[in-house]
Each structure stands twice: as structure tokens, then as C-alpha cells.
mmCIF file of C-alpha atoms in Angstrom:
data_model
loop_
_atom_site.group_PDB
_atom_site.id
_atom_site.type_symbol
_atom_site.label_atom_id
_atom_site.label_comp_id
_atom_site.label_asym_id
_atom_site.label_seq_id
_atom_site.Cartn_x
_atom_site.Cartn_y
_atom_site.Cartn_z
ATOM 1 C CA MET A 1 -26.411 -4.551 10.042
ATOM 2 C CA SER A 2 -30.005 -5.500 10.677
ATOM 3 C CA GLY A 3 -32.405 -2.672 10.005
ATOM 4 C CA THR A 4 -30.033 -0.873 7.658
ATOM 5 C CA PRO A 5 -31.482 0.756 4.522
ATOM 6 C CA SER A 6 -31.837 -1.289 1.328
ATOM 7 C CA VAL A 7 -30.060 1.498 -0.585
ATOM 8 C CA ARG A 8 -26.963 2.929 1.060
ATOM 9 C CA ASP A 9 -26.008 6.562 0.613
ATOM 10 C CA VAL A 10 -22.299 5.723 0.598
ATOM 11 C CA VAL A 11 -20.483 2.441 0.087
ATOM 12 C CA ILE A 12 -16.713 2.569 0.580
ATOM 13 C CA VAL A 13 -14.513 -0.156 -0.884
ATOM 14 C CA GLY A 14 -11.370 -0.614 1.190
ATOM 15 C CA ALA A 15 -10.506 0.114 4.814
ATOM 16 C CA GLY A 16 -7.032 1.597 4.598
ATOM 17 C CA PRO A 17 -6.260 5.209 5.572
ATOM 18 C CA ALA A 18 -8.295 6.511 2.607
ATOM 19 C CA GLY A 19 -11.340 4.324 3.174
ATOM 20 C CA LEU A 20 -11.488 4.775 6.935
ATOM 21 C CA THR A 21 -11.047 8.541 6.702
ATOM 22 C CA ALA A 22 -13.791 8.652 4.078
ATOM 23 C CA ALA A 23 -15.957 6.711 6.535
ATOM 24 C CA VAL A 24 -15.228 9.239 9.307
ATOM 25 C CA TYR A 25 -16.265 12.160 7.104
ATOM 26 C CA ALA A 26 -19.299 10.373 5.684
ATOM 27 C CA GLY A 27 -20.318 9.365 9.181
ATOM 28 C CA ARG A 28 -20.087 12.949 10.421
ATOM 29 C CA ALA A 29 -22.377 13.895 7.537
ATOM 30 C CA LEU A 30 -24.931 11.331 8.829
ATOM 31 C CA LEU A 31 -24.659 9.263 5.647
ATOM 32 C CA SER A 32 -24.325 5.918 7.516
ATOM 33 C CA PRO A 33 -21.465 4.666 5.323
ATOM 34 C CA LEU A 34 -20.861 0.988 4.676
ATOM 35 C CA VAL A 35 -17.186 0.005 4.412
ATOM 36 C CA ILE A 36 -16.277 -3.267 2.706
ATOM 37 C CA GLU A 37 -12.787 -4.685 3.327
ATOM 38 C CA LYS A 38 -11.618 -8.113 2.197
ATOM 39 C CA ALA A 39 -8.696 -8.270 4.642
ATOM 40 C CA ILE A 40 -7.849 -6.570 7.938
ATOM 41 C CA PRO A 41 -8.817 -2.875 8.175
ATOM 42 C CA GLY A 42 -5.710 -0.699 7.997
ATOM 43 C CA GLY A 43 -4.460 -1.437 4.488
ATOM 44 C CA GLN A 44 -0.727 -1.139 3.864
ATOM 45 C CA LEU A 45 -0.161 0.242 7.341
ATOM 46 C CA ASN A 46 -0.693 -3.258 8.702
ATOM 47 C CA GLU A 47 2.715 -3.975 7.135
ATOM 48 C CA THR A 48 4.365 -0.967 8.786
ATOM 49 C CA ASP A 49 5.837 -0.757 12.251
ATOM 50 C CA LEU A 50 6.011 2.903 13.264
ATOM 51 C CA ILE A 51 4.879 6.218 11.776
ATOM 52 C CA ASP A 52 6.838 9.321 12.660
ATOM 53 C CA ASN A 53 5.388 11.728 10.079
ATOM 54 C CA TRP A 54 1.683 11.684 10.984
ATOM 55 C CA PRO A 55 0.841 15.294 11.905
ATOM 56 C CA GLY A 56 0.317 16.020 15.559
ATOM 57 C CA THR A 57 1.521 12.731 17.010
ATOM 58 C CA GLY A 58 4.832 14.095 18.304
ATOM 59 C CA GLU A 59 6.866 10.930 18.723
ATOM 60 C CA ALA A 60 6.621 7.918 16.442
ATOM 61 C CA VAL A 61 3.384 5.969 16.872
ATOM 62 C CA SER A 62 2.330 2.413 16.128
ATOM 63 C CA ALA A 63 0.934 2.220 12.610
ATOM 64 C CA GLN A 64 -1.431 -0.609 13.501
ATOM 65 C CA GLY A 65 -2.548 1.227 16.638
ATOM 66 C CA LEU A 66 -3.279 4.359 14.633
ATOM 67 C CA MET A 67 -5.458 2.372 12.232
ATOM 68 C CA VAL A 68 -7.335 0.728 15.121
ATOM 69 C CA GLN A 69 -8.137 4.186 16.468
ATOM 70 C CA LEU A 70 -9.255 5.343 13.024
ATOM 71 C CA ARG A 71 -11.517 2.323 12.631
ATOM 72 C CA GLU A 72 -13.051 2.881 16.078
ATOM 73 C CA GLN A 73 -13.622 6.539 15.237
ATOM 74 C CA ALA A 74 -15.396 5.632 11.994
ATOM 75 C CA GLU A 75 -17.626 3.125 13.774
ATOM 76 C CA ARG A 76 -18.403 5.610 16.551
ATOM 77 C CA LEU A 77 -19.571 8.065 13.889
ATOM 78 C CA GLY A 78 -21.964 5.550 12.347
ATOM 79 C CA ALA A 79 -19.942 3.520 9.839
ATOM 80 C CA ASP A 80 -20.644 -0.184 9.328
ATOM 81 C CA ILE A 81 -17.529 -2.198 8.486
ATOM 82 C CA VAL A 82 -17.918 -5.661 6.985
ATOM 83 C CA GLN A 83 -15.345 -8.180 5.838
ATOM 84 C CA ASP A 84 -16.060 -9.345 2.308
ATOM 85 C CA GLU A 85 -14.600 -9.053 -1.174
ATOM 86 C CA VAL A 86 -16.034 -6.802 -3.836
ATOM 87 C CA VAL A 87 -16.338 -8.814 -7.051
ATOM 88 C CA ARG A 88 -17.354 -5.927 -9.283
ATOM 89 C CA VAL A 89 -19.113 -2.589 -9.389
ATOM 90 C CA GLU A 90 -22.018 -2.259 -11.826
ATOM 91 C CA PRO A 91 -22.619 1.429 -12.653
ATOM 92 C CA GLY A 92 -26.181 2.669 -12.840
ATOM 93 C CA THR A 93 -27.858 6.059 -13.051
ATOM 94 C CA SER A 94 -29.299 7.077 -9.682
ATOM 95 C CA THR A 95 -27.753 4.064 -7.913
ATOM 96 C CA HIS A 96 -24.893 1.626 -8.466
ATOM 97 C CA ARG A 97 -24.631 -2.071 -7.636
ATOM 98 C CA VAL A 98 -21.697 -3.251 -5.541
ATOM 99 C CA VAL A 99 -21.444 -7.007 -5.973
ATOM 100 C CA ILE A 100 -19.768 -8.875 -3.104
ATOM 101 C CA SER A 101 -19.278 -12.590 -2.535
ATOM 102 C CA GLN A 102 -22.421 -12.750 -0.385
ATOM 103 C CA GLY A 103 -24.793 -10.663 -2.460
ATOM 104 C CA THR A 104 -25.374 -7.220 -3.961
ATOM 105 C CA ILE A 105 -25.590 -3.787 -2.344
ATOM 106 C CA GLU A 106 -27.324 -0.797 -3.901
ATOM 107 C CA ALA A 107 -25.529 2.499 -3.360
ATOM 108 C CA ARG A 108 -26.229 6.079 -4.337
ATOM 109 C CA THR A 109 -22.502 6.807 -4.233
ATOM 110 C CA VAL A 110 -19.427 4.597 -4.162
ATOM 111 C CA ILE A 111 -15.947 5.575 -2.993
ATOM 112 C CA VAL A 112 -13.289 3.102 -4.144
ATOM 113 C CA CYS A 113 -10.141 2.955 -2.008
ATOM 114 C CA PRO A 114 -8.796 -0.547 -2.746
ATOM 115 C CA GLY A 115 -5.119 0.294 -2.338
ATOM 116 C CA SER A 116 -2.353 -1.787 -3.874
ATOM 117 C CA ARG A 117 -0.244 -4.902 -3.296
ATOM 118 C CA PRO A 118 3.528 -5.447 -3.473
ATOM 119 C CA LYS A 119 5.178 -5.931 -6.837
ATOM 120 C CA GLU A 120 7.057 -9.214 -6.654
ATOM 121 C CA LEU A 121 10.720 -9.728 -7.499
ATOM 122 C CA SER A 122 11.119 -11.370 -10.917
ATOM 123 C CA ALA A 123 14.590 -12.841 -10.305
ATOM 124 C CA GLU A 124 15.038 -16.580 -10.658
ATOM 125 C CA GLY A 125 14.271 -18.357 -7.389
ATOM 126 C CA ALA A 126 12.354 -15.450 -5.865
ATOM 127 C CA ALA A 127 8.978 -17.164 -6.172
ATOM 128 C CA ARG A 128 10.369 -20.516 -5.046
ATOM 129 C CA TRP A 129 11.824 -19.114 -1.832
ATOM 130 C CA LYS A 130 8.930 -16.792 -0.983
ATOM 131 C CA GLY A 131 8.075 -17.410 2.641
ATOM 132 C CA ARG A 132 11.399 -19.183 3.153
ATOM 133 C CA GLY A 133 13.634 -16.145 3.183
ATOM 134 C CA VAL A 134 12.043 -13.979 0.483
ATOM 135 C CA SER A 135 9.619 -11.560 2.121
ATOM 136 C CA TYR A 136 7.484 -8.557 1.176
ATOM 137 C CA CYS A 137 6.717 -7.516 4.766
ATOM 138 C CA ALA A 138 9.537 -6.490 7.088
ATOM 139 C CA THR A 139 7.291 -5.986 10.103
ATOM 140 C CA CYS A 140 5.864 -9.460 9.569
ATOM 141 C CA ASP A 141 9.145 -11.329 9.119
ATOM 142 C CA GLY A 142 12.058 -9.156 10.255
ATOM 143 C CA TYR A 143 12.028 -10.610 13.758
ATOM 144 C CA PHE A 144 12.886 -14.055 12.389
ATOM 145 C CA PHE A 145 16.235 -12.874 11.055
ATOM 146 C CA ARG A 146 17.970 -11.676 14.184
ATOM 147 C CA ASP A 147 21.737 -11.402 13.739
ATOM 148 C CA ARG A 148 21.411 -12.557 10.123
ATOM 149 C CA ARG A 149 22.488 -11.104 6.788
ATOM 150 C CA ILE A 150 19.687 -9.404 4.923
ATOM 151 C CA VAL A 151 19.468 -8.081 1.366
ATOM 152 C CA GLU A 152 16.995 -5.252 0.750
ATOM 153 C CA VAL A 153 15.749 -4.730 -2.816
ATOM 154 C CA GLY A 154 14.299 -1.256 -3.264
ATOM 155 C CA ALA A 155 15.784 2.211 -2.833
ATOM 156 C CA GLY A 156 12.729 4.430 -2.523
ATOM 157 C CA ASP A 157 11.275 5.879 0.671
ATOM 158 C CA SER A 158 9.618 2.588 1.595
ATOM 159 C CA GLY A 159 12.737 0.560 0.812
ATOM 160 C CA LEU A 160 15.024 2.691 2.964
ATOM 161 C CA MET A 161 12.495 2.821 5.795
ATOM 162 C CA GLU A 162 12.276 -0.962 5.630
ATOM 163 C CA ALA A 163 16.073 -1.304 5.646
ATOM 164 C CA LEU A 164 16.356 0.952 8.697
ATOM 165 C CA PHE A 165 13.663 -1.070 10.454
ATOM 166 C CA LEU A 166 15.490 -4.317 9.678
ATOM 167 C CA THR A 167 18.672 -3.045 11.357
ATOM 168 C CA ARG A 168 16.874 -3.689 14.658
ATOM 169 C CA PHE A 169 17.296 -7.390 14.015
ATOM 170 C CA ALA A 170 19.893 -7.975 11.316
ATOM 171 C CA ALA A 171 23.647 -8.170 11.638
ATOM 172 C CA ARG A 172 23.943 -6.514 8.225
ATOM 173 C CA VAL A 173 21.525 -5.010 5.674
ATOM 174 C CA SER A 174 22.753 -4.709 2.083
ATOM 175 C CA ILE A 175 20.641 -2.482 -0.174
ATOM 176 C CA VAL A 176 20.717 -3.370 -3.871
ATOM 177 C CA VAL A 177 20.579 -0.255 -6.089
ATOM 178 C CA ARG A 178 20.161 -0.517 -9.865
ATOM 179 C CA HIS A 179 22.081 2.700 -10.613
ATOM 180 C CA PRO A 180 25.653 3.924 -10.084
ATOM 181 C CA GLN A 181 26.231 5.907 -6.913
ATOM 182 C CA GLU A 182 26.751 9.150 -8.832
ATOM 183 C CA ASP A 183 23.444 8.818 -10.712
ATOM 184 C CA PRO A 184 20.908 11.319 -9.269
ATOM 185 C CA ARG A 185 18.160 8.717 -9.887
ATOM 186 C CA ALA A 186 19.947 6.093 -7.813
ATOM 187 C CA ILE A 187 18.062 6.769 -4.572
ATOM 188 C CA ARG A 188 14.406 7.729 -4.946
ATOM 189 C CA ALA A 189 13.961 8.568 -1.292
ATOM 190 C CA SER A 190 13.964 11.772 0.716
ATOM 191 C CA ALA A 191 17.318 13.312 1.572
ATOM 192 C CA SER A 192 16.819 12.728 5.296
ATOM 193 C CA LEU A 193 16.097 9.027 4.828
ATOM 194 C CA ARG A 194 19.082 8.606 2.547
ATOM 195 C CA ARG A 195 21.348 10.298 5.083
ATOM 196 C CA ARG A 196 20.074 8.064 7.880
ATOM 197 C CA ALA A 197 20.671 4.955 5.785
ATOM 198 C CA GLU A 198 24.114 6.039 4.628
ATOM 199 C CA GLU A 199 25.198 6.825 8.174
ATOM 200 C CA HIS A 200 23.871 3.636 9.729
ATOM 201 C CA PRO A 201 26.707 1.255 10.663
ATOM 202 C CA LYS A 202 24.703 -1.854 9.749
ATOM 203 C CA ILE A 203 23.752 -0.697 6.242
ATOM 204 C CA GLU A 204 25.756 -0.941 3.040
ATOM 205 C CA PHE A 205 24.771 -0.006 -0.528
ATOM 206 C CA LEU A 206 25.465 -2.341 -3.455
ATOM 207 C CA TRP A 207 25.516 0.143 -6.342
ATOM 208 C CA ASN A 208 24.784 -0.573 -10.008
ATOM 209 C CA ARG A 209 23.618 -4.119 -9.371
ATOM 210 C CA ASP A 210 20.533 -6.205 -9.979
ATOM 211 C CA VAL A 211 19.372 -9.441 -8.375
ATOM 212 C CA GLU A 212 19.927 -12.218 -10.895
ATOM 213 C CA GLU A 213 18.938 -15.178 -8.706
ATOM 214 C CA VAL A 214 17.916 -16.053 -5.178
ATOM 215 C CA VAL A 215 19.640 -19.261 -4.068
ATOM 216 C CA GLY A 216 18.494 -21.548 -1.300
ATOM 217 C CA ASP A 217 18.610 -24.911 0.408
ATOM 218 C CA LYS A 218 15.391 -25.284 2.402
ATOM 219 C CA PHE A 219 15.781 -21.541 3.057
ATOM 220 C CA VAL A 220 17.579 -18.669 1.317
ATOM 221 C CA THR A 221 21.348 -19.020 1.507
ATOM 222 C CA SER A 222 22.657 -16.433 -0.957
ATOM 223 C CA VAL A 223 21.869 -14.076 -3.822
ATOM 224 C CA ARG A 224 23.560 -13.778 -7.194
ATOM 225 C CA LEU A 225 23.965 -10.178 -8.295
ATOM 226 C CA ARG A 226 24.740 -8.902 -11.772
ATOM 227 C CA HIS A 227 26.916 -5.797 -11.981
ATOM 228 C CA LEU A 228 25.083 -3.700 -14.566
ATOM 229 C CA GLY A 229 28.285 -2.013 -15.704
ATOM 230 C CA SER A 230 30.536 -5.027 -16.276
ATOM 231 C CA GLY A 231 27.953 -7.820 -16.447
ATOM 232 C CA VAL A 232 29.926 -9.808 -13.900
ATOM 233 C CA ILE A 233 27.886 -12.137 -11.679
ATOM 234 C CA GLU A 234 28.830 -12.179 -8.015
ATOM 235 C CA GLU A 235 27.352 -14.318 -5.273
ATOM 236 C CA MET A 236 27.016 -13.103 -1.714
ATOM 237 C CA PRO A 237 25.748 -14.936 1.369
ATOM 238 C CA ALA A 238 22.290 -13.893 2.563
ATOM 239 C CA ASP A 239 19.734 -15.318 4.936
ATOM 240 C CA ALA A 240 16.817 -13.238 3.704
ATOM 241 C CA VAL A 241 15.754 -11.002 0.836
ATOM 242 C CA PHE A 242 13.221 -8.260 1.588
ATOM 243 C CA VAL A 243 11.602 -6.719 -1.475
ATOM 244 C CA ASN A 244 10.110 -3.238 -1.753
ATOM 245 C CA ILE A 245 10.009 -2.324 -5.460
ATOM 246 C CA GLY A 246 6.585 -0.846 -5.920
ATOM 247 C CA ARG A 247 2.914 -1.644 -5.754
ATOM 248 C CA ILE A 248 0.181 -2.934 -8.080
ATOM 249 C CA PRO A 249 -3.261 -1.314 -7.795
ATOM 250 C CA GLN A 250 -5.999 -3.671 -6.603
ATOM 251 C CA THR A 251 -8.480 -2.638 -9.244
ATOM 252 C CA ASP A 252 -9.312 -5.795 -11.210
ATOM 253 C CA PHE A 253 -12.883 -5.592 -9.893
ATOM 254 C CA LEU A 254 -13.249 -2.172 -11.564
ATOM 255 C CA ARG A 255 -12.297 -3.232 -15.098
ATOM 256 C CA GLY A 256 -15.125 -2.318 -17.429
ATOM 257 C CA SER A 257 -16.762 -0.167 -14.750
ATOM 258 C CA VAL A 258 -14.666 3.016 -14.632
ATOM 259 C CA ASP A 259 -11.738 4.339 -16.665
ATOM 260 C CA LEU A 260 -8.356 2.926 -15.663
ATOM 261 C CA ASP A 261 -4.833 3.875 -16.726
ATOM 262 C CA GLY A 262 -2.277 1.135 -16.164
ATOM 263 C CA GLY A 263 -4.646 -0.272 -13.567
ATOM 264 C CA TYR A 264 -4.925 3.017 -11.691
ATOM 265 C CA VAL A 265 -8.318 4.705 -11.404
ATOM 266 C CA VAL A 266 -8.613 7.849 -13.504
ATOM 267 C CA THR A 267 -10.278 10.804 -11.763
ATOM 268 C CA ASP A 268 -10.564 14.540 -12.128
ATOM 269 C CA GLU A 269 -9.280 17.005 -9.535
ATOM 270 C CA ARG A 270 -12.406 16.405 -7.453
ATOM 271 C CA LEU A 271 -11.727 12.654 -7.319
ATOM 272 C CA ARG A 272 -14.702 11.897 -9.591
ATOM 273 C CA THR A 273 -14.270 8.863 -11.826
ATOM 274 C CA SER A 274 -15.645 8.476 -15.333
ATOM 275 C CA VAL A 275 -18.953 7.362 -13.780
ATOM 276 C CA VAL A 276 -21.140 9.938 -12.050
ATOM 277 C CA GLY A 277 -21.516 9.100 -8.367
ATOM 278 C CA ILE A 278 -18.381 6.941 -8.148
ATOM 279 C CA PHE A 279 -15.292 8.468 -6.552
ATOM 280 C CA ALA A 280 -11.770 7.173 -5.901
ATOM 281 C CA ALA A 281 -9.081 7.911 -3.326
ATOM 282 C CA GLY A 282 -5.726 6.599 -2.198
ATOM 283 C CA ASP A 283 -2.938 4.553 -3.740
ATOM 284 C CA ALA A 284 -5.116 2.981 -6.439
ATOM 285 C CA ARG A 285 -5.916 6.407 -7.899
ATOM 286 C CA ARG A 286 -3.810 7.754 -10.756
ATOM 287 C CA GLY A 287 -1.568 10.504 -9.414
ATOM 288 C CA ALA A 288 -1.845 9.629 -5.736
ATOM 289 C CA HIS A 289 0.144 6.412 -6.196
ATOM 290 C CA ARG A 290 3.292 8.472 -6.807
ATOM 291 C CA TYR A 291 3.337 9.454 -3.149
ATOM 292 C CA SER A 292 2.210 6.250 -1.375
ATOM 293 C CA GLN A 293 1.853 8.072 1.930
ATOM 294 C CA ALA A 294 -0.814 7.383 4.542
ATOM 295 C CA ILE A 295 -1.467 11.080 5.096
ATOM 296 C CA VAL A 296 -2.036 11.628 1.355
ATOM 297 C CA ALA A 297 -4.461 8.697 1.207
ATOM 298 C CA ALA A 298 -6.294 9.947 4.299
ATOM 299 C CA GLY A 299 -6.596 13.441 2.835
ATOM 300 C CA GLU A 300 -8.007 12.022 -0.370
ATOM 301 C CA GLY A 301 -10.472 9.916 1.609
ATOM 302 C CA ALA A 302 -11.753 13.083 3.262
ATOM 303 C CA MET A 303 -12.023 14.838 -0.098
ATOM 304 C CA ALA A 304 -13.886 11.931 -1.685
ATOM 305 C CA ALA A 305 -16.388 11.823 1.177
ATOM 306 C CA LEU A 306 -16.979 15.568 0.943
ATOM 307 C CA GLU A 307 -17.539 15.245 -2.794
ATOM 308 C CA ALA A 308 -19.956 12.356 -2.255
ATOM 309 C CA GLU A 309 -21.843 14.405 0.324
ATOM 310 C CA ASN A 310 -22.015 17.353 -2.050
ATOM 311 C CA TYR A 311 -23.243 15.084 -4.847
ATOM 312 C CA LEU A 312 -25.975 13.596 -2.664
ATOM 313 C CA SER A 313 -27.059 17.003 -1.393
ATOM 314 C CA HIS A 314 -27.229 18.829 -4.702
ATOM 315 C CA GLU A 315 -27.631 16.290 -7.478
ATOM 316 C CA LEU A 316 -29.804 13.589 -5.920
ATOM 317 C CA VAL A 317 -32.182 15.679 -3.831
ATOM 318 C CA SER A 318 -35.180 14.206 -5.648
ATOM 319 C CA ILE A 319 -34.334 10.623 -4.748
ATOM 320 C CA PRO A 320 -36.226 9.356 -1.671
#
């Protein structure tokens, strides 16, 4: 990054689908974007195996491979990508200060795309056995449970996709659902995913139940389930518990900087936050988190970059 300007036109926080797409669009606009990512570029897609709903790919593609291509495209178009953690954003007037662990960066515009992290299971024993049978990443840990009995907690799109992925390895995947089978809210996934899960010979649904406790002896050995209708506790053998019950926005560094709602960044329809010159995109933005889809995040990243470009062109023309 030697020779780069002391004030950046665009600083992008986060290198998931939203942040990298924003970098592609900002790069094409010759804004020399700087992308700051505290982990591995790719965001949540680093925890996903295959994507079969990315437009134009035909067959299912590697999620990690797709993100590598997106990163390379952003860099080819002039983006700098650095690994560091953003501590806070200090709003200004013509510029804003992005404070990272190694210093401070001045930016005319900031696009925040920090994404979210998994919501952890609150059942007794879940924290104790995390990493020893309790997992929040099927693509990371599924391979270790070949021919084993797996419990999946989560009945949304991500939960069912994870359960279907785990059937590659597991002898049996039991999906815990907190509602009766006849409840229309029971499965919060698309009809096609539900049909695939219901028809899969390795998958069973445990209706109207909640995980009361995860039991182990060096590793997970069973789960205790409470039937929400009768209150009866039943214990079933299990070698692993995979959890997919939602996400928590990674926006602590924005508290006191921009308006948040339940941790999610509040924006208008043009992805502008409460601070002029700061934009937001992706799963950490209020509204977008309902979808949690890579293509939605990528689209928002493009929109945010276009808005930042428009802002720089029309509202900051007097700034050298």
C-alpha cells in the first residue's frame, strides 16, 4: 500500500459478498477502494460448501472458489485488501476516521459490510461441548462425523441446506423443529428445500421439540429433547449437534457512530446510514438480514458503491 493517498475515497469494512462486490464497483469507478477484513475474505460463504443459486453458473459451484474469484476481480480493478480489525468509525464532515488496530485511516466515504456471526445454542451443555461435537459450521466439521448420528438445530433455508449437506457423511440427520408439523411456521425454508429434506432417506424431523441439554463424555453422546406439547423429556443418542438458528450482526464497532436497530444498521432505500457519507450493505443492514443470501448481499454491495460514487461526484466536488 505504499504510495497510496492519505485520504481514501472509499473504505469498505468487510470482505464478504457485499464488501467485495462494492470493491469491484468502486474499483471500476477508479476510486481505489481499501477493503478491511479481520478474517478471511469471503464472509459467511467460507462456511458454505456449494452454491447452486448464483445466477449464470449453471451447475453448483464452490462457494469458497467463487469468493476467491471475486477477491481477485476486486484486486484486478484496483482494490487494496488488508487484514485488520476495525475498532470504531468516527464520523466527520467531509471525511470520516476508520480506526483499526494498527492506526487510523481517513476516508471520504465508508461502506460498512461487516456481516454477522452464528447465534449460539443456549441449551445446557452446548457451550461446554462446542468443538467436541457441537458445531456451527457443517463444511468445517461435517467430514469428521462419517456414518454417525447427527442432530441439526434450525429449520430455515440455511438449516435445511446444512442438513442436506451433512447427509453426505452422516448415517442419520435428525432435524429439531420447535413447532408441530401442521403449523405453517414450522419450516421457514423454501418449498423446494423442504421437499428435498422430507424426501431424503437419511433425514427425519423431530416435530414440536426443543433441545434441553447436550450430553457428553469427552465428546457429545446424546441430546435431551423437551416435547413442547407434553413437556416430556426424551434422550436420544447423537454424535454431533450442528446449530443454524440465526445470526448476530457484527456491528459493535459502529455503536455510537450510526443508528442501529437491534444491532442492525439502519439505512434508507439508498443504503445511506444516519451519517452522510457512510453507507451499509449486506447481512448487518436492517432489512437485508431477513434474506441472508449471497446474491442479495452482493447486489447491495453494488448499490452502496454506486451511491458512494454518486456522493463523491456530486456532493464532494470541491474537496481536493
